[in-house]
CSV table of C-alpha atoms and ligand atoms in Angstrom, one decimal:
chain,number,residue,atom,x,y,z
T,1,MET,CA,10.2,36.6,-20.7
T,2,LYS,CA,11.4,39.6,-18.9
T,3,ASN,CA,10.6,39.9,-15.2
T,4,LYS,CA,10.1,43.2,-13.4
T,5,PHE,CA,11.5,41.4,-10.3
T,6,SER,CA,14.8,40.0,-11.3
T,7,GLU,CA,15.4,38.7,-7.8
T,8,LEU,CA,12.2,36.7,-8.0
T,9,TRP,CA,13.2,35.2,-11.3
T,10,PRO,CA,16.5,36.2,-12.9
T,11,SER,CA,17.2,36.1,-16.6
T,12,PRO,CA,18.0,32.8,-18.3
T,13,GLN,CA,21.6,33.7,-18.4
T,14,SER,CA,22.0,34.6,-14.8
T,15,ARG,CA,19.9,31.5,-13.9
T,16,THR,CA,22.4,29.3,-15.7
T,17,GLY,CA,25.3,31.1,-14.0
T,18,ILE,CA,23.7,30.6,-10.5
T,19,GLN,CA,22.9,27.0,-11.2
T,20,GLU,CA,26.5,26.4,-12.2
T,21,SER,CA,27.9,28.0,-9.1
T,22,VAL,CA,25.4,26.0,-6.9
T,23,ILE,CA,26.2,22.7,-8.6
T,24,THR,CA,30.0,23.3,-8.2
T,25,GLU,CA,29.4,24.1,-4.5
T,26,LEU,CA,27.4,20.9,-4.1
T,27,ASN,CA,29.8,18.7,-5.9
T,28,ASN,CA,32.7,20.0,-3.8
T,29,ALA,CA,30.6,19.7,-0.6
T,30,LEU,CA,29.7,16.1,-1.5
T,31,MET,CA,33.3,15.2,-2.1
T,32,ARG,CA,34.2,16.5,1.4
T,33,VAL,CA,31.1,14.9,3.0
T,34,GLN,CA,31.7,11.5,1.5
T,35,THR,CA,35.3,11.3,2.8
T,36,GLY,CA,34.6,13.3,6.0
T,37,SER,CA,32.6,12.8,9.2
T,38,THR,CA,29.2,11.1,8.9
T,39,THR,CA,27.7,13.8,11.0
T,40,GLY,CA,29.7,16.9,10.0
T,41,SER,CA,31.8,18.5,12.6
T,42,GLY,CA,30.0,21.7,13.1
T,43,ASP,CA,29.8,23.5,16.4
T,44,ILE,CA,26.2,24.5,17.2
T,45,GLU,CA,27.0,27.9,18.6
T,46,LYS,CA,28.8,28.8,15.4
T,47,LEU,CA,25.9,27.4,13.4
T,48,ARG,CA,23.4,29.6,15.2
T,49,GLU,CA,25.6,32.6,14.9
T,50,THR,CA,25.7,32.2,11.1
T,51,ILE,CA,21.9,31.7,10.9
T,52,ASN,CA,21.3,34.7,13.2
T,53,ALA,CA,23.4,36.9,10.9
T,54,PHE,CA,20.5,36.8,8.4
T,55,ASP,CA,18.3,39.6,9.5
T,56,PHE,CA,16.3,39.7,6.2
T,57,ASN,CA,16.8,43.5,6.0
T,58,THR,CA,19.8,43.3,3.7
T,59,PRO,CA,19.0,41.2,0.5
T,60,GLN,CA,22.0,39.1,-0.5
T,61,ASP,CA,23.3,37.4,-3.6
T,62,LEU,CA,21.6,34.0,-4.2
T,63,SER,CA,24.8,32.2,-5.0
T,64,ALA,CA,26.4,33.5,-1.8
T,65,VAL,CA,23.3,32.5,0.3
T,66,ALA,CA,23.3,29.0,-1.3
T,67,LYS,CA,27.0,28.6,-0.5
T,68,THR,CA,26.4,29.5,3.1
T,69,VAL,CA,23.5,27.1,3.4
T,70,ILE,CA,25.4,24.3,1.8
T,71,GLY,CA,28.2,24.9,4.3
T,72,LEU,CA,25.8,24.8,7.2
T,73,LEU,CA,24.3,21.6,6.1
T,74,GLU,CA,27.7,20.1,5.4
T,75,ASP,CA,28.8,20.9,9.0
T,76,ALA,CA,25.7,19.9,10.9
T,77,THR,CA,23.8,17.1,9.3
T,78,VAL,CA,23.8,13.3,9.6
T,79,HIS,CA,25.0,12.6,6.1
T,80,THR,CA,22.8,10.0,4.2
T,81,MET,CA,25.1,10.5,1.2
T,82,HIS,CA,28.0,9.1,3.2
T,83,PRO,CA,29.0,5.6,2.3
T,84,GLY,CA,29.4,4.8,6.1
T,85,TYR,CA,25.8,5.8,6.9
T,86,PHE,CA,24.3,2.5,8.0
T,87,GLY,CA,21.2,4.2,9.2
T,88,LEU,CA,17.5,4.4,9.5
T,89,PHE,CA,16.4,3.6,5.9
T,90,ASN,CA,17.3,7.2,4.7
T,91,PRO,CA,19.0,6.6,1.4
T,92,SER,CA,21.8,8.1,-0.5
T,93,VAL,CA,19.7,9.4,-3.4
T,94,THR,CA,19.5,8.9,-7.1
T,95,PHE,CA,20.6,11.8,-9.3
T,96,ALA,CA,17.5,11.3,-11.4
T,97,GLY,CA,15.5,12.0,-8.3
T,98,VAL,CA,17.3,15.2,-7.7
T,99,ILE,CA,16.7,16.4,-11.3
T,100,ALA,CA,13.1,15.4,-11.0
T,101,ASP,CA,12.7,17.6,-8.0
T,102,GLN,CA,14.2,20.5,-9.8
T,103,ILE,CA,11.8,20.0,-12.7
T,104,THR,CA,8.9,19.8,-10.3
T,105,ALA,CA,10.0,22.9,-8.4
T,106,THR,CA,10.4,24.9,-11.6
T,107,LEU,CA,7.2,24.1,-13.4
T,108,ASN,CA,5.3,23.8,-10.1
T,109,PRO,CA,2.3,21.8,-11.2
T,110,GLN,CA,-0.6,21.7,-8.8
T,111,LEU,CA,-1.8,18.2,-8.5
T,112,ALA,CA,-5.0,18.8,-6.4
T,113,VAL,CA,-7.2,18.2,-9.4
T,114,TRP,CA,-6.6,16.1,-12.5
T,115,SER,CA,-7.7,18.9,-14.9
T,116,HIS,CA,-4.9,21.2,-13.5
T,117,ALA,CA,-2.1,18.7,-14.1
T,118,PRO,CA,-3.0,15.9,-16.4
T,119,ALA,CA,0.6,15.2,-17.4
T,120,ALA,CA,1.8,14.9,-13.8
T,121,ILE,CA,-1.2,12.9,-12.6
T,122,GLU,CA,-1.0,10.4,-15.5
T,123,ILE,CA,2.7,9.9,-14.8
T,124,GLU,CA,2.0,9.2,-11.2
T,125,ARG,CA,-0.9,6.8,-12.1
T,126,PHE,CA,1.5,4.9,-14.4
T,127,THR,CA,4.1,4.7,-11.7
T,128,ILE,CA,1.7,3.6,-9.0
T,129,GLN,CA,0.5,0.8,-11.2
T,130,ALA,CA,4.1,-0.3,-11.9
T,131,ILE,CA,4.8,-0.5,-8.2
T,132,GLY,CA,1.4,-2.2,-7.4
T,133,SER,CA,2.2,-4.9,-10.1
T,134,LEU,CA,5.3,-5.9,-8.1
T,135,PHE,CA,2.9,-7.4,-5.5
T,136,ASN,CA,0.8,-9.4,-7.9
T,137,TRP,CA,-2.1,-7.1,-7.8
T,138,PRO,CA,-4.2,-7.2,-11.0
T,139,LYS,CA,-3.3,-4.1,-12.9
T,140,LYS,CA,-6.8,-2.8,-13.3
T,141,GLU,CA,-7.5,-3.0,-9.6
T,142,ILE,CA,-4.5,-0.9,-8.6
T,143,THR,CA,-5.2,2.6,-7.4
T,144,GLY,CA,-3.7,4.9,-4.8
T,145,HIS,CA,-1.5,8.0,-4.7
T,146,PHE,CA,1.9,9.4,-3.6
T,147,THR,CA,2.2,10.6,-0.1
T,148,THR,CA,4.7,12.6,1.9
T,149,GLY,CA,6.0,9.3,3.4
T,150,GLY,CA,5.0,6.0,4.9
T,151,ALA,CA,3.3,7.6,7.9
T,152,GLU,CA,0.7,9.4,5.8
T,153,ALA,CA,0.1,6.2,3.7
T,154,ASN,CA,-0.4,4.1,6.9
T,155,PHE,CA,-2.8,6.7,8.3
T,156,THR,CA,-4.7,6.6,5.0
T,157,SER,CA,-5.2,2.9,5.4
T,158,LEU,CA,-6.7,3.3,8.9
T,159,LEU,CA,-9.1,6.1,7.7
T,160,MET,CA,-10.3,3.8,4.9
T,161,ALA,CA,-11.0,1.0,7.2
T,162,LEU,CA,-12.9,3.2,9.7
T,163,THR,CA,-14.9,4.5,6.8
T,164,LYS,CA,-15.6,1.1,5.4
T,165,TYR,CA,-16.8,-0.7,8.5
T,166,ASN,CA,-19.3,1.9,9.5
T,167,THR,CA,-21.0,3.9,6.8
T,168,GLU,CA,-21.9,6.6,9.5
T,169,TYR,CA,-18.3,7.1,10.5
T,170,ALA,CA,-17.8,9.8,7.8
T,171,ASP,CA,-20.5,12.0,9.3
T,172,ALA,CA,-20.9,10.9,12.9
T,173,GLY,CA,-17.3,10.1,13.7
T,174,VAL,CA,-16.3,7.4,16.1
T,175,TRP,CA,-19.6,7.8,17.9
T,176,ALA,CA,-21.1,5.9,14.9
T,177,TYR,CA,-19.4,2.8,16.3
T,178,GLN,CA,-21.4,1.2,19.0
T,179,ASN,CA,-18.5,-0.9,20.0
T,180,ARG,CA,-15.1,0.6,20.2
T,181,PRO,CA,-13.0,-0.1,17.1
T,182,THR,CA,-9.7,-1.9,17.6
T,183,ILE,CA,-6.7,-2.3,15.4
T,184,TYR,CA,-3.9,-5.0,15.4
T,185,VAL,CA,-0.2,-4.4,14.7
T,186,SER,CA,2.8,-6.3,16.1
T,187,LYS,CA,5.0,-5.2,19.0
T,188,GLU,CA,7.7,-4.7,16.5
T,189,SER,CA,5.6,-2.5,14.1
T,190,HIS,CA,6.2,1.1,13.4
T,191,LEU,CA,4.6,2.7,16.5
T,192,ALA,CA,3.3,5.8,14.7
T,193,TRP,CA,0.1,3.7,14.7
T,194,TYR,CA,-0.5,5.2,18.1
T,195,LYS,CA,-0.5,8.7,16.5
T,196,PHE,CA,-3.0,7.6,13.8
T,197,ALA,CA,-5.4,6.1,16.4
T,198,HIS,CA,-5.2,9.3,18.3
T,199,HIS,CA,-5.8,11.5,15.2
T,200,ALA,CA,-8.6,9.3,13.9
T,201,GLY,CA,-10.4,9.7,17.2
T,202,ILE,CA,-10.4,6.0,18.2
T,203,GLY,CA,-7.7,6.7,20.7
T,204,ARG,CA,-4.4,5.2,21.5
T,205,GLU,CA,-5.9,2.5,23.6
T,206,SER,CA,-7.5,1.0,20.5
T,207,VAL,CA,-4.1,-0.1,19.3
T,208,ARG,CA,-3.5,-3.7,20.1
T,209,LEU,CA,0.2,-4.7,20.1
T,210,VAL,CA,0.3,-8.4,19.1
T,211,ASP,CA,3.0,-10.6,20.5
T,212,THR,CA,5.9,-11.6,18.2
T,213,ASP,CA,7.6,-15.0,17.8
T,214,GLY,CA,10.9,-14.1,19.4
T,215,LEU,CA,12.3,-13.2,16.0
T,216,GLY,CA,10.3,-10.0,15.5
T,217,ARG,CA,7.4,-11.4,13.5
T,218,MET,CA,3.8,-11.1,14.4
T,219,ASN,CA,2.5,-14.3,16.0
T,220,PRO,CA,-0.7,-15.3,14.2
T,221,ASP,CA,-2.0,-17.4,17.1
T,222,SER,CA,-1.7,-14.4,19.4
T,223,LEU,CA,-3.4,-12.2,16.8
T,224,GLN,CA,-6.3,-14.6,16.5
T,225,ALA,CA,-6.6,-14.9,20.3
T,226,LEU,CA,-6.6,-11.1,20.8
T,227,ILE,CA,-9.3,-10.6,18.1
T,228,THR,CA,-11.5,-13.4,19.5
T,229,ASN,CA,-11.1,-12.0,23.0
T,230,ASP,CA,-11.8,-8.4,22.0
T,231,LYS,CA,-15.0,-9.5,20.1
T,232,ALA,CA,-16.2,-11.3,23.2
T,233,SER,CA,-15.5,-8.3,25.3
T,234,GLY,CA,-17.5,-5.9,23.2
T,235,PHE,CA,-14.9,-4.4,20.9
T,236,GLN,CA,-15.1,-4.1,17.2
T,237,PRO,CA,-11.9,-5.3,15.5
T,238,ILE,CA,-11.6,-3.6,12.1
T,239,PHE,CA,-7.9,-3.6,11.0
T,240,ILE,CA,-4.8,-5.7,10.8
T,241,GLY,CA,-1.6,-4.0,9.9
T,242,ALA,CA,1.1,-6.5,9.1
T,243,THR,CA,4.7,-5.2,8.5
T,244,ALA,CA,6.9,-6.4,5.7
T,245,GLY,CA,10.3,-5.3,6.8
T,246,THR,CA,10.2,-4.0,10.4
T,247,THR,CA,12.0,-0.8,11.1
T,248,ASN,CA,14.1,-2.3,13.8
T,249,ALA,CA,15.1,-5.5,12.2
T,250,GLY,CA,13.8,-5.9,8.7
T,251,MET,CA,11.5,-8.8,9.7
T,252,ILE,CA,8.5,-9.8,7.7
T,253,ASP,CA,5.2,-10.8,9.5
T,254,PRO,CA,3.5,-14.0,8.3
T,255,LEU,CA,1.5,-12.3,5.6
T,256,VAL,CA,-0.4,-15.4,4.5
T,257,ALA,CA,-1.6,-16.2,8.0
T,258,CYS,CA,-2.4,-12.5,8.8
T,259,GLY,CA,-4.3,-12.1,5.5
T,260,HIS,CA,-6.2,-15.3,6.2
T,261,ILE,CA,-7.3,-14.1,9.6
T,262,ALA,CA,-8.3,-10.8,8.2
T,263,LYS,CA,-10.6,-12.4,5.6
T,264,GLN,CA,-12.0,-14.8,8.1
T,265,GLU,CA,-12.9,-12.1,10.5
T,266,ASN,CA,-13.8,-9.5,7.9
T,267,LEU,CA,-11.1,-7.0,8.8
T,268,TRP,CA,-9.1,-4.6,6.7
T,269,PHE,CA,-5.7,-6.1,5.8
T,270,HIS,CA,-3.0,-3.6,5.4
T,271,VAL,CA,0.7,-4.4,4.7
T,272,ASP,CA,3.3,-1.8,5.8
T,273,ALA,CA,6.2,-2.4,3.4
T,274,ALA,CA,7.6,1.1,3.7
T,275,TRP,CA,11.2,0.1,3.4
T,276,GLY,CA,11.0,-3.7,2.6
T,277,GLY,CA,8.7,-3.3,-0.3
T,278,ALA,CA,11.5,-2.4,-2.7
T,279,ALA,CA,12.9,-6.0,-2.4
T,280,ALA,CA,10.0,-7.1,-4.6
T,281,VAL,CA,11.9,-5.7,-7.6
T,282,LEU,CA,13.9,-9.0,-7.4
T,283,PRO,CA,11.8,-11.8,-8.8
T,284,GLU,CA,13.6,-14.3,-6.6
T,285,LEU,CA,12.5,-12.4,-3.5
T,286,ARG,CA,8.8,-12.0,-4.4
T,287,SER,CA,7.9,-15.2,-2.4
T,288,LEU,CA,8.9,-13.2,0.7
T,289,PHE,CA,5.7,-11.2,0.1
T,290,ALA,CA,3.4,-14.2,-0.5
T,291,GLY,CA,0.0,-13.2,0.9
T,292,ILE,CA,0.3,-9.5,0.1
T,293,GLU,CA,-1.8,-10.1,-3.0
T,294,VAL,CA,-5.0,-10.3,-0.8
T,295,ALA,CA,-4.1,-7.0,1.0
T,296,ASP,CA,-6.6,-4.2,0.9
T,297,SER,CA,-3.8,-1.7,1.0
T,298,ILE,CA,0.0,-1.4,1.0
T,299,THR,CA,2.5,1.2,2.0
T,300,VAL,CA,5.7,1.5,0.1
T,301,ASP,CA,8.2,4.4,0.6
T,302,ALA,CA,9.9,5.7,-2.5
T,303,HIS,CA,12.3,7.7,-0.2
T,304,LYS,CA,13.7,4.6,1.5
T,305,TRP,CA,15.1,1.7,-0.5
T,306,PHE,CA,13.9,3.2,-3.8
T,307,ALA,CA,16.4,5.9,-3.0
T,308,VAL,CA,14.6,9.1,-4.1
T,309,PRO,CA,14.9,12.3,-2.2
T,310,MET,CA,12.4,12.9,0.7
T,311,GLY,CA,9.5,13.0,1.0
T,312,ALA,CA,7.9,10.4,-1.2
T,313,GLY,CA,5.7,7.6,0.0
T,314,ILE,CA,3.2,5.5,-1.9
T,315,PHE,CA,-0.3,4.4,-0.8
T,316,LEU,CA,-1.7,1.5,-2.8
T,317,CYS,CA,-5.2,0.2,-2.6
T,318,LYS,CA,-7.9,-1.5,-4.7
T,319,ASP,CA,-11.0,0.5,-4.0
T,320,ASN,CA,-11.0,3.9,-5.5
T,321,LYS,CA,-14.7,4.4,-4.6
T,322,LEU,CA,-14.0,3.9,-0.9
T,323,LEU,CA,-10.9,6.2,-1.2
T,324,GLY,CA,-13.3,8.8,-2.6
T,325,GLU,CA,-15.7,8.2,0.2
T,326,THR,CA,-13.0,8.6,2.8
T,327,PHE,CA,-11.7,11.9,1.5
T,328,ARG,CA,-14.9,13.4,0.0
T,329,VAL,CA,-15.4,17.1,-0.1
T,330,LYS,CA,-16.9,19.7,-2.4
T,331,ALA,CA,-15.4,23.1,-2.9
T,332,SER,CA,-17.1,25.5,-5.4
T,333,TYR,CA,-13.8,27.0,-6.5
T,334,MET,CA,-12.1,23.8,-7.4
T,335,PRO,CA,-11.9,23.2,-11.2
T,336,LYS,CA,-14.1,20.4,-12.5
T,337,GLY,CA,-13.0,17.4,-14.5
T,338,ASP,CA,-12.8,13.6,-14.1
T,339,GLU,CA,-13.6,13.7,-10.4
T,340,SER,CA,-12.7,10.1,-9.9
T,341,LEU,CA,-9.1,11.0,-10.6
T,342,ASP,CA,-8.9,14.2,-8.5
T,343,PRO,CA,-6.2,13.6,-5.8
T,344,TYR,CA,-7.7,16.2,-3.4
T,345,THR,CA,-10.9,14.1,-3.0
T,346,HIS,CA,-9.0,10.9,-2.7
T,347,SER,CA,-6.2,11.7,-0.2
T,348,ILE,CA,-5.2,13.6,2.9
T,349,GLN,CA,-3.5,16.4,1.0
T,350,TRP,CA,-5.1,19.3,-0.8
T,351,SER,CA,-2.4,21.4,-2.7
T,352,ARG,CA,-0.2,18.6,-3.9
T,353,ARG,CA,3.4,18.6,-5.1
T,354,PHE,CA,4.4,16.4,-8.0
T,355,ILE,CA,6.0,13.8,-5.7
T,356,GLY,CA,5.9,10.9,-8.0
T,357,LEU,CA,8.2,12.3,-10.7
T,358,LYS,CA,11.3,11.4,-8.6
T,359,LEU,CA,10.4,7.7,-8.7
T,360,PHE,CA,9.2,7.8,-12.3
T,361,MET,CA,12.5,9.4,-13.6
T,362,SER,CA,14.6,7.1,-11.4
T,363,LEU,CA,12.8,4.0,-12.8
T,364,ALA,CA,12.9,5.3,-16.3
T,365,THR,CA,16.7,5.9,-16.2
T,366,LEU,CA,17.8,2.9,-14.0
T,367,GLY,CA,15.2,0.5,-15.3
T,368,TRP,CA,14.1,-2.4,-13.1
T,369,GLN,CA,17.5,-3.9,-13.7
T,370,GLY,CA,19.2,-0.9,-12.1
T,371,TYR,CA,17.0,-1.2,-9.0
T,372,GLN,CA,17.5,-5.0,-8.9
T,373,ALA,CA,21.3,-4.5,-8.9
T,374,HIS,CA,20.9,-1.8,-6.1
T,375,VAL,CA,18.7,-4.0,-3.9
T,376,ALA,CA,20.8,-7.1,-4.5
T,377,SER,CA,24.0,-5.3,-3.7
T,378,ALA,CA,22.6,-4.0,-0.3
T,379,ILE,CA,21.4,-7.5,0.6
T,380,SER,CA,24.7,-9.0,-0.3
T,381,LEU,CA,26.6,-6.4,1.7
T,382,ALA,CA,24.4,-7.1,4.7
T,383,SER,CA,25.2,-10.8,4.5
T,384,GLN,CA,28.8,-9.9,4.3
T,385,LEU,CA,28.5,-7.7,7.4
T,386,LYS,CA,26.7,-10.6,9.2
T,387,MET,CA,29.5,-13.0,8.4
T,388,ARG,CA,32.2,-10.6,9.4
T,389,LEU,CA,30.4,-9.7,12.7
T,390,GLU,CA,30.2,-13.3,13.7
T,391,GLN,CA,33.9,-13.8,12.8
T,392,GLU,CA,34.8,-10.9,15.1
T,393,GLY,CA,32.8,-12.3,18.1
T,394,TRP,CA,29.6,-10.3,17.6
T,395,SER,CA,26.4,-12.2,17.6
T,396,VAL,CA,23.6,-11.4,15.0
T,397,VAL,CA,20.2,-11.6,16.6
T,398,ASN,CA,17.8,-11.0,13.8
T,399,ASP,CA,17.2,-13.2,10.7
T,400,SER,CA,16.2,-10.8,8.1
T,401,PRO,CA,16.3,-11.8,4.4
T,402,LEU,CA,16.7,-8.0,3.7
T,403,ALA,CA,19.5,-5.6,4.5
T,404,VAL,CA,19.3,-4.8,8.2
T,405,VAL,CA,21.6,-6.4,10.8
T,406,CYS,CA,20.9,-6.4,14.5
T,407,PHE,CA,23.7,-7.6,16.7
T,408,VAL,CA,25.1,-7.7,20.2
T,409,ASP,CA,28.4,-8.6,21.7
T,410,ALA,CA,28.6,-12.4,21.9
T,411,LYS,CA,30.4,-12.5,25.3
T,412,ALA,CA,30.4,-9.3,27.2
T,413,ASP,CA,27.5,-7.4,28.4
T,414,LEU,CA,28.3,-4.1,26.7
T,415,ASP,CA,26.3,-0.9,27.0
T,416,LEU,CA,25.1,-0.9,23.4
T,417,PRO,CA,23.7,2.6,23.2
T,418,CYS,CA,27.1,3.7,24.4
T,419,VAL,CA,28.8,1.7,21.6
T,420,SER,CA,26.7,3.3,19.0
T,421,GLU,CA,27.4,6.8,20.4
T,422,PHE,CA,31.1,6.0,20.2
T,423,ILE,CA,30.8,4.9,16.6
T,424,VAL,CA,28.9,8.0,15.7
T,425,SER,CA,31.3,10.2,17.5
T,426,LYS,CA,34.3,8.8,15.6
T,427,GLY,CA,32.5,9.9,12.4
T,428,ASN,CA,33.6,7.1,10.1
T,429,SER,CA,30.3,5.3,10.2
T,430,TRP,CA,26.8,5.9,11.5
T,431,ILE,CA,24.8,3.2,13.3
T,432,SER,CA,22.2,3.2,15.9
T,433,SER,CA,21.0,1.2,18.9
T,434,ALA,CA,17.5,-0.1,19.0
T,435,LYS,CA,15.3,-2.6,20.9
T,436,PHE,CA,14.7,-5.9,19.2
T,437,GLU,CA,12.3,-8.3,21.0
T,438,GLY,CA,12.7,-6.1,24.1
T,439,LYS,CA,16.5,-6.2,24.2
T,440,ASP,CA,19.1,-3.6,23.3
T,441,VAL,CA,20.8,-4.3,20.0
T,442,LEU,CA,23.1,-2.4,17.6
T,443,ARG,CA,21.5,-1.9,14.2
T,444,ALA,CA,23.2,-1.4,10.9
T,445,CYS,CA,21.2,-1.1,7.7
T,446,ILE,CA,22.8,-0.9,4.3
T,447,SER,CA,21.1,2.3,3.2
T,448,SER,CA,23.7,4.0,0.9
T,449,HIS,CA,24.4,2.9,-2.6
T,450,PHE,CA,27.9,4.2,-2.0
T,451,SER,CA,28.7,1.6,0.7
T,452,THR,CA,31.2,-1.1,-0.1
T,453,THR,CA,33.0,-3.9,1.7
T,454,GLU,CA,35.7,-1.4,2.6
T,455,HIS,CA,33.2,0.6,4.6
T,456,ILE,CA,32.0,-2.5,6.4
T,457,GLU,CA,35.6,-3.2,7.5
T,458,ILE,CA,35.9,0.4,8.8
T,459,LEU,CA,32.7,-0.2,10.8
T,460,LEU,CA,34.1,-3.4,12.2
T,461,ASN,CA,37.3,-1.8,13.2
T,462,ASP,CA,35.5,0.9,15.1
T,463,LEU,CA,33.2,-1.7,16.7
T,464,ASN,CA,36.1,-3.7,17.9
T,465,GLU,CA,37.8,-0.6,19.2
T,466,ALA,CA,34.6,0.3,21.1
T,467,ARG,CA,34.6,-3.1,22.7
T,468,GLY,CA,38.2,-2.9,23.6
T,469,LYS,CA,37.8,0.5,25.4
P,1,LIG,C1,9.9,4.4,7.9
P,1,LIG,C2,8.7,3.5,8.2
P,1,LIG,C3,7.4,4.1,8.4
P,1,LIG,C4,7.2,5.6,8.4
P,1,LIG,O1,7.5,6.1,7.1
P,1,LIG,P1,7.9,7.6,6.8
P,1,LIG,O2,8.3,7.6,5.4
P,1,LIG,O3,9.0,7.9,7.8
P,1,LIG,O4,6.7,8.5,7.1
P,1,LIG,C5,6.4,3.3,8.6
P,1,LIG,N1,6.5,2.0,8.6
P,1,LIG,C6,7.7,1.4,8.5
P,1,LIG,C7,7.8,-0.1,8.6
P,1,LIG,C8,8.8,2.1,8.3
P,1,LIG,O5,10.0,1.5,8.1
């Protein structure tokens, strides 16, 4: 097909040429990135100068622009493709995920309504069911959708709960609730819950932070006590959000006990397994998630341990009708079809990218066995890191069965945020400091499938140097 605007869409031959030049640039950049500094070594002044040189009055060659952009990213980005990136769950990605994003971008299906993109939506439904099955949910009950990330999925769970427990909420808003709704998450949970309470209109003060057990897990006795107390004081508890794999420390709340309290008190039971959920690909680890089968909804991120490019989250639930009630809307211009399958009336988004293809193609090409090997390797490297840290006089303070290690100096009272800054500035590894149970810790997560024992030794070396300074 000839295009009158060859800049908008070049000929097949020039497209192939441009693709080849971009891929060559990317391959070369990756080679430098993976053996260079974890953060790039760019100077911000130079970066701004290069960006400011684009005045948009002089159209430029696409291959040249791509080369410039790749260079900028190479110089000034925390590199998640670096084997020394022990970071915040951001993965080194699967190549299948990259190819999937290119297919999605090129054919650009619109997933707002089923009738516009049956192929894409059916692929997503199939993938959602495969992920839901990891948590022992009966296949025919599994519904949900892909989201931009875990935050959107968690927000969705809260909106469903608010819609469920007062049938007037949809129209009258929070004023429908005679008693102020309250929600329960642990002190170690992902604190975006404050944002969702704010956005949903119940307010940040409706978030109850439940005490933990000293090891980062929600204390069910404290949970029960808070709920009982709130009920007696005229609040209406509606929601328990347990975390399976806390962001700080990879800890798993007692899901059986939390689920039991939720059923007893007639509350929504949500499990935030944004990062940790991927561990359920290993049959021997499924028992870690015992209790999740009674959850009303689950968050799993595909762009964390499932290693697909951002942004790709998953929201799983069992009640498609309530999902439809939560996001109902009618627009005369929207194409009609099987309305129970229309994403725009069952989710926060309207225009919708084919987010799920990245996970579908990664699963299709790696197979469960590929993901099992990937998750098992991260966990095994994390235990190795734990062991080596203890040998070198560091003390591991969390007890996660997953792949995050939180640690402190066993003897000295080091300024740990300073230590992580030192590590990052050296550029061999990337770790962070965090608070675990109220105390400063250093945090290293095996997040790159490129990491090996060699990179753990490099990290240890730098850590010891930081301590010796
Ligand atoms: C990362 C994370 C989130 C937020 O997910 P995004 O994908 O960043 O939106 C929520 N909960 C937990 C436990 C997380 O680790």
